[in-house]
CSV table of N, CA, C and O in Angstrom, one decimal:
chain,number,residue,atom,x,y,z
A,18,MET,N,3.8,-21.8,9.8
A,18,MET,CA,4.5,-20.7,9.4
A,18,MET,C,3.9,-19.9,8.6
A,18,MET,O,4.0,-18.4,8.8
A,19,MET,N,3.3,-20.5,7.6
A,19,MET,CA,2.6,-19.7,6.5
A,19,MET,C,1.3,-18.8,7.3
A,19,MET,O,1.3,-17.5,6.6
A,20,ARG,N,0.9,-19.3,8.2
A,20,ARG,CA,-0.3,-18.3,8.8
A,20,ARG,C,0.1,-17.4,9.5
A,20,ARG,O,-0.6,-16.5,9.4
A,21,THR,N,1.4,-17.8,10.3
A,21,THR,CA,1.9,-16.8,10.9
A,21,THR,C,2.3,-15.3,10.0
A,21,THR,O,2.0,-14.2,10.3
A,22,VAL,N,3.0,-15.8,8.9
A,22,VAL,CA,3.4,-14.7,7.8
A,22,VAL,C,2.0,-14.0,7.3
A,22,VAL,O,2.3,-12.6,7.2
A,23,SER,N,1.0,-14.8,7.0
A,23,SER,CA,-0.1,-14.0,6.4
A,23,SER,C,-0.8,-12.8,7.5
A,23,SER,O,-1.1,-11.9,7.0
A,24,LEU,N,-0.8,-13.7,8.7
A,24,LEU,CA,-1.6,-12.9,9.6
A,24,LEU,C,-0.6,-11.4,9.8
A,24,LEU,O,-1.3,-10.5,10.0
A,25,PHE,N,0.7,-11.7,9.9
A,25,PHE,CA,1.5,-10.4,10.1
A,25,PHE,C,1.6,-9.8,9.0
A,25,PHE,O,1.1,-8.2,9.3
A,26,VAL,N,1.1,-10.0,7.8
A,26,VAL,CA,1.2,-9.1,6.4
A,26,VAL,C,-0.4,-8.4,6.5
A,26,VAL,O,-0.4,-7.2,6.3
A,27,VAL,N,-1.5,-9.0,7.0
A,27,VAL,CA,-2.6,-8.6,7.2
A,27,VAL,C,-2.8,-7.4,8.1
A,27,VAL,O,-3.2,-6.3,8.1
A,28,ILE,N,-2.0,-7.6,9.4
A,28,ILE,CA,-1.9,-6.9,10.6
A,28,ILE,C,-1.1,-5.5,10.2
A,28,ILE,O,-1.6,-4.3,10.4
A,29,LEU,N,0.1,-5.7,9.5
A,29,LEU,CA,0.7,-4.7,8.9
A,29,LEU,C,0.1,-3.7,7.9
A,29,LEU,O,0.2,-2.4,8.0
A,30,SER,N,-0.5,-4.5,7.0
A,30,SER,CA,-1.8,-3.3,6.0
A,30,SER,C,-2.6,-2.8,6.8
A,30,SER,O,-2.6,-1.6,6.2
A,31,ALA,N,-3.6,-3.4,7.5
A,31,ALA,CA,-4.4,-2.9,8.4
A,31,ALA,C,-3.7,-1.3,9.2
A,31,ALA,O,-4.1,-0.4,9.1
A,32,LEU,N,-2.5,-1.8,10.0
A,32,LEU,CA,-1.7,-0.6,10.8
A,32,LEU,C,-1.3,0.6,10.0
A,32,LEU,O,-1.4,1.5,10.3
A,33,GLY,N,-0.6,0.1,8.8
A,33,GLY,CA,-0.2,1.1,7.9
A,33,GLY,C,-1.0,1.8,7.3
A,33,GLY,O,-1.0,3.0,7.0
A,34,GLY,N,-2.4,1.0,6.7
A,34,GLY,CA,-3.4,1.6,6.5
A,34,GLY,C,-3.9,3.0,7.2
A,34,GLY,O,-4.5,3.8,7.0
A,35,ALA,N,-4.5,2.3,8.6
A,35,ALA,CA,-4.7,3.3,9.4
A,35,ALA,C,-3.7,4.7,9.7
A,35,ALA,O,-4.2,5.7,9.7
A,36,TRP,N,-2.5,4.1,9.8
A,36,TRP,CA,-1.7,5.6,9.9
A,36,TRP,C,-1.6,6.4,8.5
A,36,TRP,O,-1.3,7.9,9.0
A,37,LEU,N,-1.5,5.8,7.5
A,37,LEU,CA,-1.6,6.6,6.3
A,37,LEU,C,-3.0,7.6,6.3
A,37,LEU,O,-3.1,8.7,6.2
A,38,ILE,N,-4.2,7.0,6.9
A,38,ILE,CA,-5.6,7.9,6.7
A,38,ILE,C,-5.3,8.7,7.8
A,38,ILE,O,-5.6,10.1,7.4
A,39,MET,N,-4.6,8.7,8.9
A,39,MET,CA,-4.6,9.9,10.0
A,39,MET,C,-3.5,10.9,9.8
A,39,MET,O,-3.5,12.0,10.1
A,40,ARG,N,-2.5,10.4,8.8
A,40,ARG,CA,-1.0,10.9,8.7
A,40,ARG,C,-1.3,12.5,8.0
A,40,ARG,O,-0.6,13.4,8.5
A,41,GLY,N,-1.9,12.3,6.8
A,41,GLY,CA,-1.8,13.4,5.9
A,41,GLY,C,-0.9,13.1,4.9
A,41,GLY,O,-0.4,12.1,4.6
A,42,ASP,N,-0.3,14.4,4.2
A,42,ASP,CA,0.6,14.5,3.2
A,42,ASP,C,1.7,13.7,3.3
A,42,ASP,O,2.5,13.9,4.5
A,43,PHE,N,2.6,13.3,2.5
A,43,PHE,CA,3.9,13.0,2.7
A,43,PHE,C,4.4,12.6,1.2
A,43,PHE,O,3.8,12.6,0.1
A,44,TYR,N,5.8,12.4,1.1
A,44,TYR,CA,6.6,12.4,0.0
A,44,TYR,C,7.1,11.2,-0.3
A,44,TYR,O,7.8,10.5,0.5
A,45,LEU,N,6.9,10.2,-1.5
A,45,LEU,CA,7.5,8.9,-1.6
A,45,LEU,C,8.5,9.2,-2.8
A,45,LEU,O,8.2,9.5,-3.7
A,46,PRO,N,9.9,8.8,-2.0
A,46,PRO,CA,11.0,9.3,-3.4
A,46,PRO,C,11.1,8.4,-4.4
A,46,PRO,O,10.7,7.3,-4.3
A,47,ASN,N,11.3,8.8,-5.6
A,47,ASN,CA,11.4,8.2,-6.9
A,47,ASN,C,12.6,7.3,-6.7
A,47,ASN,O,13.7,7.4,-6.5
A,48,ARG,N,12.4,5.9,-7.3
A,48,ARG,CA,13.5,5.0,-7.3
A,48,ARG,C,14.5,5.1,-7.8
A,48,ARG,O,15.7,4.8,-7.6
A,49,PHE,N,14.4,5.8,-8.9
A,49,PHE,CA,15.5,6.0,-10.1
A,49,PHE,C,16.0,7.2,-9.9
A,49,PHE,O,17.2,7.4,-10.5
A,50,ASP,N,15.3,8.1,-9.5
A,50,ASP,CA,16.0,9.4,-9.5
A,50,ASP,C,15.5,10.2,-8.1
A,50,ASP,O,14.7,10.7,-7.8
A,51,PRO,N,16.5,10.0,-7.1
A,51,PRO,CA,16.0,10.5,-6.1
A,51,PRO,C,16.1,12.0,-5.8
A,51,PRO,O,15.5,12.4,-4.6
A,52,SER,N,16.2,12.9,-6.6
A,52,SER,CA,15.9,14.2,-6.6
A,52,SER,C,14.3,14.6,-6.7
A,52,SER,O,14.0,15.7,-6.8
A,53,LEU,N,13.7,13.2,-7.4
A,53,LEU,CA,12.2,13.6,-7.4
A,53,LEU,C,11.2,12.6,-6.7
A,53,LEU,O,12.1,11.8,-5.8
A,54,ALA,N,10.1,13.3,-6.2
A,54,ALA,CA,9.3,12.4,-5.2
A,54,ALA,C,7.8,12.6,-5.7
A,54,ALA,O,7.4,13.5,-6.0
A,55,THR,N,7.2,11.2,-5.4
A,55,THR,CA,5.6,11.6,-5.5
A,55,THR,C,5.0,12.2,-4.4
A,55,THR,O,5.4,11.6,-3.3
A,56,HIS,N,4.3,13.2,-4.4
A,56,HIS,CA,3.7,13.9,-3.4
A,56,HIS,C,2.4,13.4,-3.2
A,56,HIS,O,1.7,13.7,-4.2
A,57,PHE,N,2.1,12.8,-2.0
A,57,PHE,CA,0.6,12.5,-1.8
A,57,PHE,C,0.0,13.5,-1.1
A,57,PHE,O,0.4,13.5,0.0
A,58,GLY,N,-1.1,14.0,-1.3
A,58,GLY,CA,-1.5,15.3,-0.5
A,58,GLY,C,-2.5,14.3,0.5
A,58,GLY,O,-2.4,13.0,0.3
A,59,SER,N,-3.2,15.5,1.2
A,59,SER,CA,-4.0,14.7,2.4
A,59,SER,C,-5.1,13.6,1.9
A,59,SER,O,-5.3,12.6,2.2
A,60,THR,N,-5.5,14.0,0.5
A,60,THR,CA,-6.6,13.3,-0.2
A,60,THR,C,-6.2,11.7,-0.9
A,60,THR,O,-6.6,10.9,-0.5
A,61,ALA,N,-5.0,12.1,-1.4
A,61,ALA,CA,-3.9,10.9,-1.9
A,61,ALA,C,-3.7,10.0,-1.0
A,61,ALA,O,-3.9,8.7,-1.0
A,62,ALA,N,-3.2,10.6,0.3
A,62,ALA,CA,-2.5,9.6,1.3
A,62,ALA,C,-4.0,8.8,1.9
A,62,ALA,O,-3.9,7.9,2.3
A,63,ARG,N,-4.9,9.6,2.0
A,63,ARG,CA,-6.1,8.9,2.5
A,63,ARG,C,-6.7,7.8,1.6
A,63,ARG,O,-7.0,6.5,2.2
A,64,LEU,N,-6.9,7.9,0.5
A,64,LEU,CA,-6.9,6.8,-0.5
A,64,LEU,C,-6.2,5.6,-0.6
A,64,LEU,O,-6.5,4.5,-0.4
A,65,LEU,N,-4.8,6.2,-0.4
A,65,LEU,CA,-3.8,5.1,-0.2
A,65,LEU,C,-3.9,4.1,1.0
A,65,LEU,O,-3.7,3.0,1.1
A,66,GLY,N,-4.3,4.6,2.3
A,66,GLY,CA,-4.5,4.4,3.4
A,66,GLY,C,-5.9,3.2,3.3
A,66,GLY,O,-5.9,2.1,3.9
A,67,ALA,N,-6.8,3.8,2.7
A,67,ALA,CA,-8.0,3.0,2.6
A,67,ALA,C,-7.9,2.0,1.5
A,67,ALA,O,-8.5,0.8,1.8
A,68,ALA,N,-7.0,2.0,0.8
A,68,ALA,CA,-6.6,0.8,-0.2
A,68,ALA,C,-6.0,-0.3,0.7
A,68,ALA,O,-6.2,-1.4,0.5
A,69,MET,N,-5.2,0.0,1.5
A,69,MET,CA,-4.3,-0.9,2.6
A,69,MET,C,-5.4,-1.6,3.4
A,69,MET,O,-5.3,-2.7,3.6
A,70,VAL,N,-6.3,-0.7,3.9
A,70,VAL,CA,-7.3,-1.3,4.9
A,70,VAL,C,-8.0,-2.3,4.1
A,70,VAL,O,-8.5,-3.2,4.3
A,71,ALA,N,-8.6,-1.9,2.8
A,71,ALA,CA,-9.3,-2.7,2.0
A,71,ALA,C,-8.7,-4.2,1.6
A,71,ALA,O,-9.0,-5.3,1.6
A,72,LEU,N,-7.3,-4.2,1.4
A,72,LEU,CA,-6.7,-5.1,1.1
A,72,LEU,C,-6.8,-5.9,2.5
A,72,LEU,O,-6.5,-7.3,2.4
A,73,ALA,N,-6.4,-5.3,3.7
A,73,ALA,CA,-6.4,-6.4,4.9
A,73,ALA,C,-7.6,-6.8,4.9
A,73,ALA,O,-7.8,-8.0,5.5
A,74,VAL,N,-8.6,-6.1,4.6
A,74,VAL,CA,-10.2,-6.9,5.1
A,74,VAL,C,-10.4,-7.9,4.1
A,74,VAL,O,-10.6,-8.9,4.5
A,75,ALA,N,-9.6,-7.9,2.7
A,75,ALA,CA,-9.4,-9.0,1.8
A,75,ALA,C,-8.8,-10.0,2.4
A,75,ALA,O,-9.2,-11.6,2.4
A,76,GLY,N,-7.9,-10.0,2.9
A,76,GLY,CA,-7.0,-10.6,3.7
A,76,GLY,C,-7.6,-11.7,4.9
A,76,GLY,O,-7.5,-13.1,5.0
A,77,ILE,N,-8.3,-10.9,5.9
A,77,ILE,CA,-9.0,-11.3,7.0
A,77,ILE,C,-10.0,-12.1,6.2
A,77,ILE,O,-10.4,-13.5,6.6
A,78,ASN,N,-10.7,-11.8,5.1
A,78,ASN,CA,-11.9,-12.5,4.7
A,78,ASN,C,-11.5,-14.0,4.1
A,78,ASN,O,-12.0,-14.8,4.1
A,79,PHE,N,-10.2,-14.0,3.2
A,79,PHE,CA,-9.6,-15.0,3.0
A,79,PHE,C,-9.2,-16.1,3.7
A,79,PHE,O,-9.4,-17.5,3.8
A,80,MET,N,-8.6,-15.4,5.0
A,80,MET,CA,-8.2,-16.6,6.0
A,80,MET,C,-9.3,-16.8,6.7
A,80,MET,O,-9.3,-18.3,7.4
A,81,ARG,N,-10.7,-16.3,7.0
A,81,ARG,CA,-11.7,-16.8,7.6
A,81,ARG,C,-12.2,-17.8,6.7
A,81,ARG,O,-12.8,-19.0,7.4
A,82,HIS,N,-12.2,-17.9,5.6
A,82,HIS,CA,-12.8,-18.6,4.6
A,82,HIS,C,-11.9,-19.9,4.5
A,82,HIS,O,-12.4,-21.1,4.6
A,83,MET,N,-10.6,-19.9,4.7
A,83,MET,CA,-9.8,-21.1,4.6
A,83,MET,C,-9.8,-21.8,5.9
A,83,MET,O,-9.9,-22.9,5.9
A,84,ALA,N,-10.0,-21.1,6.7
A,84,ALA,CA,-10.1,-22.0,8.4
A,84,ALA,C,-11.6,-22.6,8.6
A,84,ALA,O,-11.5,-23.5,9.4
A,85,SER,N,-12.6,-22.3,7.8
A,85,SER,CA,-13.9,-22.7,7.7
A,85,SER,C,-13.9,-24.1,7.1
A,85,SER,O,-14.6,-24.8,7.3
A,86,GLY,N,-12.7,-24.3,6.4
A,86,GLY,CA,-12.9,-25.7,5.6
A,86,GLY,C,-13.9,-25.8,4.4
A,86,GLY,O,-13.9,-26.9,4.0
A,87,LEU,N,-14.6,-25.0,3.9
A,87,LEU,CA,-15.6,-24.9,2.7
A,87,LEU,C,-14.8,-25.0,1.5
A,87,LEU,O,-13.8,-24.3,1.4
A,88,PRO,N,-15.2,-25.9,0.7
A,88,PRO,CA,-14.6,-26.0,-0.6
A,88,PRO,C,-14.9,-24.6,-1.4
A,88,PRO,O,-16.0,-23.9,-1.2
A,89,VAL,N,-13.8,-24.1,-2.2
A,89,VAL,CA,-13.9,-22.7,-2.8
A,89,VAL,C,-15.1,-22.8,-3.8
A,89,VAL,O,-15.6,-22.0,-4.2
A,90,ALA,N,-15.3,-24.0,-4.6
A,90,ALA,CA,-16.2,-24.5,-5.7
A,90,ALA,C,-17.6,-24.0,-5.3
A,90,ALA,O,-18.4,-23.4,-6.0
A,91,LYS,N,-17.8,-24.1,-3.9
A,91,LYS,CA,-19.0,-24.0,-3.5
A,91,LYS,C,-19.3,-22.8,-2.6
A,91,LYS,O,-20.5,-22.5,-2.2
A,92,ALA,N,-18.5,-21.8,-2.9
A,92,ALA,CA,-18.6,-20.7,-2.2
A,92,ALA,C,-18.8,-19.3,-2.8
A,92,ALA,O,-17.8,-18.5,-2.9
A,93,LYS,N,-19.7,-19.3,-3.7
A,93,LYS,CA,-19.9,-18.2,-4.6
A,93,LYS,C,-20.2,-16.8,-4.0
A,93,LYS,O,-19.5,-15.8,-4.3
A,94,ARG,N,-20.8,-16.9,-2.5
A,94,ARG,CA,-20.8,-15.7,-2.1
A,94,ARG,C,-19.5,-14.9,-1.8
A,94,ARG,O,-19.2,-13.9,-1.5
A,95,TRP,N,-18.7,-15.9,-1.1
A,95,TRP,CA,-17.4,-15.5,-0.9
A,95,TRP,C,-16.5,-15.1,-1.9
A,95,TRP,O,-15.7,-14.3,-1.8
A,96,GLN,N,-16.4,-15.6,-3.1
A,96,GLN,CA,-16.0,-15.4,-4.3
A,96,GLN,C,-16.2,-14.2,-4.4
A,96,GLN,O,-15.5,-13.0,-5.2
A,97,THR,N,-17.6,-13.5,-4.4
A,97,THR,CA,-18.1,-12.2,-4.8
A,97,THR,C,-17.6,-11.4,-3.7
A,97,THR,O,-17.2,-10.2,-4.3
A,98,GLN,N,-17.7,-11.8,-2.7
A,98,GLN,CA,-17.0,-10.7,-1.6
A,98,GLN,C,-15.4,-10.5,-1.8
A,98,GLN,O,-15.2,-9.2,-1.6
A,99,GLN,N,-14.8,-11.5,-2.0
A,99,GLN,CA,-13.5,-11.6,-2.2
A,99,GLN,C,-13.2,-10.5,-3.3
A,99,GLN,O,-12.2,-9.7,-3.5
A,100,PHE,N,-13.8,-10.4,-4.6
A,100,PHE,CA,-13.7,-10.0,-5.7
A,100,PHE,C,-14.0,-8.6,-5.5
A,100,PHE,O,-13.5,-7.5,-6.1
A,101,VAL,N,-15.2,-8.0,-4.6
A,101,VAL,CA,-15.2,-6.6,-4.4
A,101,VAL,C,-14.3,-6.2,-3.7
A,101,VAL,O,-13.7,-4.9,-3.9
A,102,PHE,N,-13.8,-6.7,-2.5
A,102,PHE,CA,-12.6,-6.4,-1.7
A,102,PHE,C,-11.5,-6.0,-2.4
A,102,PHE,O,-11.0,-4.9,-2.3
A,103,VAL,N,-10.8,-7.1,-3.2
A,103,VAL,CA,-9.6,-6.8,-3.9
A,103,VAL,C,-10.0,-5.9,-5.0
A,103,VAL,O,-8.9,-4.9,-5.3
A,104,SER,N,-11.0,-5.8,-5.8
A,104,SER,CA,-11.4,-4.7,-6.8
A,104,SER,C,-11.4,-3.2,-6.2
A,104,SER,O,-10.7,-2.4,-6.8
A,105,THR,N,-12.0,-3.2,-5.2
A,105,THR,CA,-12.0,-2.1,-4.3
A,105,THR,C,-10.7,-1.3,-4.0
A,105,THR,O,-10.1,0.1,-4.2
A,106,SER,N,-9.8,-2.6,-3.5
A,106,SER,CA,-8.3,-2.3,-3.3
A,106,SER,C,-7.8,-1.5,-4.5
A,106,SER,O,-6.9,-0.5,-4.4
A,107,ILE,N,-7.7,-2.2,-5.4
A,107,ILE,CA,-7.1,-1.9,-7.0
A,107,ILE,C,-7.6,-0.5,-7.2
A,107,ILE,O,-6.9,0.5,-7.4
A,108,VAL,N,-8.9,-0.1,-7.5
A,108,VAL,CA,-9.1,0.9,-7.7
A,108,VAL,C,-8.8,2.3,-6.6
A,108,VAL,O,-8.6,3.2,-7.1
A,109,LEU,N,-8.8,1.9,-5.6
A,109,LEU,CA,-8.3,2.9,-4.5
A,109,LEU,C,-6.8,3.5,-4.8
A,109,LEU,O,-6.2,4.3,-4.6
A,110,PHE,N,-6.0,2.1,-4.7
A,110,PHE,CA,-4.5,2.3,-5.3
A,110,PHE,C,-4.6,3.2,-6.7
A,110,PHE,O,-3.6,4.2,-6.5
A,111,THR,N,-5.1,2.9,-7.4
A,111,THR,CA,-5.1,3.6,-8.9
A,111,THR,C,-5.6,5.4,-8.3
A,111,THR,O,-4.7,6.0,-8.9
A,112,ALA,N,-6.8,5.5,-7.8
A,112,ALA,CA,-7.0,6.7,-7.6
A,112,ALA,C,-6.0,7.4,-6.7
A,112,ALA,O,-5.7,8.7,-7.1
A,113,ALA,N,-5.2,6.7,-6.0
A,113,ALA,CA,-4.3,7.6,-5.1
A,113,ALA,C,-3.2,7.9,-5.8
A,113,ALA,O,-2.6,9.3,-5.8
A,114,PHE,N,-2.5,6.9,-6.8
A,114,PHE,CA,-1.3,7.2,-7.4
A,114,PHE,C,-1.9,8.5,-8.8
A,114,PHE,O,-1.1,9.2,-9.1
A,115,ILE,N,-3.3,8.4,-9.1
A,115,ILE,CA,-3.8,9.2,-10.2
A,115,ILE,C,-3.6,10.7,-9.4
A,115,ILE,O,-3.2,11.6,-10.0
A,116,SER,N,-4.4,11.1,-8.2
A,116,SER,CA,-4.3,12.0,-7.6
A,116,SER,C,-3.0,12.6,-6.7
A,116,SER,O,-3.0,13.9,-6.5
A,117,ALA,N,-1.7,11.8,-6.9
A,117,ALA,CA,-0.5,12.2,-6.5
A,117,ALA,C,0.1,12.8,-7.5
A,117,ALA,O,-0.1,12.6,-8.7
A,118,ASP,N,1.2,13.8,-7.3
A,118,ASP,CA,1.9,14.4,-8.4
A,118,ASP,C,3.4,14.3,-7.8
A,118,ASP,O,3.8,14.3,-7.1
A,119,VAL,N,4.2,14.4,-9.1
A,119,VAL,CA,5.8,14.2,-8.8
A,119,VAL,C,6.3,15.8,-8.7
A,119,VAL,O,6.0,16.6,-9.7
A,120,ARG,N,7.0,15.6,-7.8
A,120,ARG,CA,7.5,17.2,-7.4
A,120,ARG,C,9.1,16.8,-6.9
A,120,ARG,O,9.3,15.9,-6.7
A,121,PRO,N,10.0,17.9,-7.1
A,121,PRO,CA,11.2,17.9,-6.3
A,121,PRO,C,11.2,17.2,-5.2
A,121,PRO,O,10.3,17.7,-4.3
A,122,ASN,N,12.0,16.5,-4.6
A,122,ASN,CA,12.2,16.0,-3.4
A,122,ASN,C,12.5,16.7,-2.3
A,122,ASN,O,13.7,17.1,-2.7
A,123,PRO,N,12.0,17.2,-1.4
A,123,PRO,CA,12.3,18.2,-0.7
A,123,PRO,C,13.3,17.6,0.4
A,123,PRO,O,14.3,18.7,1.0
A,124,ASP,N,13.7,16.2,0.6
A,124,ASP,CA,14.6,15.8,1.4
A,124,ASP,C,16.1,15.3,0.8
A,124,ASP,O,16.9,14.8,1.4
A,125,TYR,N,15.8,15.5,-0.4
A,125,TYR,CA,16.9,15.0,-1.3
A,125,TYR,C,18.5,16.0,-1.0
A,125,TYR,O,18.1,17.3,-1.2
A,126,ARG,N,19.6,15.4,-1.0
A,126,ARG,CA,20.4,16.5,-0.9
A,126,ARG,C,21.8,15.8,-1.7
A,126,ARG,O,21.8,14.5,-1.7
A,127,PRO,N,22.1,16.8,-2.6
A,127,PRO,CA,22.9,16.0,-3.8
A,127,PRO,C,24.0,15.4,-3.1
A,127,PRO,O,24.7,16.1,-2.1
A,128,PRO,N,24.8,14.6,-3.8
A,128,PRO,CA,26.2,13.7,-2.9
A,128,PRO,C,27.2,14.8,-3.4
A,128,PRO,O,27.3,15.6,-4.3
A,129,THR,N,27.9,15.0,-2.4
A,129,THR,CA,29.1,15.9,-2.3
A,129,THR,C,30.4,14.9,-2.6
A,129,THR,O,30.5,14.0,-2.4
A,130,HIS,N,31.3,15.6,-3.8
A,130,HIS,CA,32.4,15.0,-4.2
A,130,HIS,C,33.7,15.7,-3.7
A,130,HIS,O,33.7,16.8,-3.5
A,131,SER,N,34.5,14.8,-3.0
A,131,SER,CA,35.7,15.4,-2.6
A,131,SER,C,36.6,15.8,-3.7
A,131,SER,O,36.7,15.5,-4.8
A,132,GLN,N,37.4,16.8,-3.2
A,132,GLN,CA,38.3,17.4,-4.1
A,132,GLN,C,39.6,16.5,-4.2
A,132,GLN,O,40.2,16.8,-5.2
A,133,ASN,N,39.8,15.6,-3.4
A,133,ASN,CA,40.9,14.8,-3.2
A,133,ASN,C,40.9,13.5,-3.9
A,133,ASN,O,41.8,12.6,-3.7
A,134,ALA,N,39.5,13.4,-4.5
A,134,ALA,CA,39.4,12.0,-5.2
A,134,ALA,C,40.1,12.3,-6.4
A,134,ALA,O,40.1,13.0,-7.3
A,135,ARG,N,40.8,10.8,-6.9
A,135,ARG,CA,41.5,10.5,-7.9
A,135,ARG,C,40.5,9.9,-9.2
A,135,ARG,O,40.2,9.2,-9.0
């Protein structure tokens, strides 16, 4: 069961990252104030997509290593690769959020209050 969930997460990360790379800019609504949103321009969206693809590659690398049956202590090359993939993903995520800016949410509609409410 856990292998299936891990594979699903890796595939979802890869497809989501590829979709973000091709899509372009988008708004991510603020969790606490829906009238604001983080605007990911085309560069920031591509950085975010690349981060998700790098995370998927790290997941594939991890699953391949675990399937091989080699002990982790003897796999210095694998540990170095995994460090590079995860570090690259973190750097790309950080760069994407740094290059994104907070703007008013264009999709926000303030709630309407009924006149008959008591």
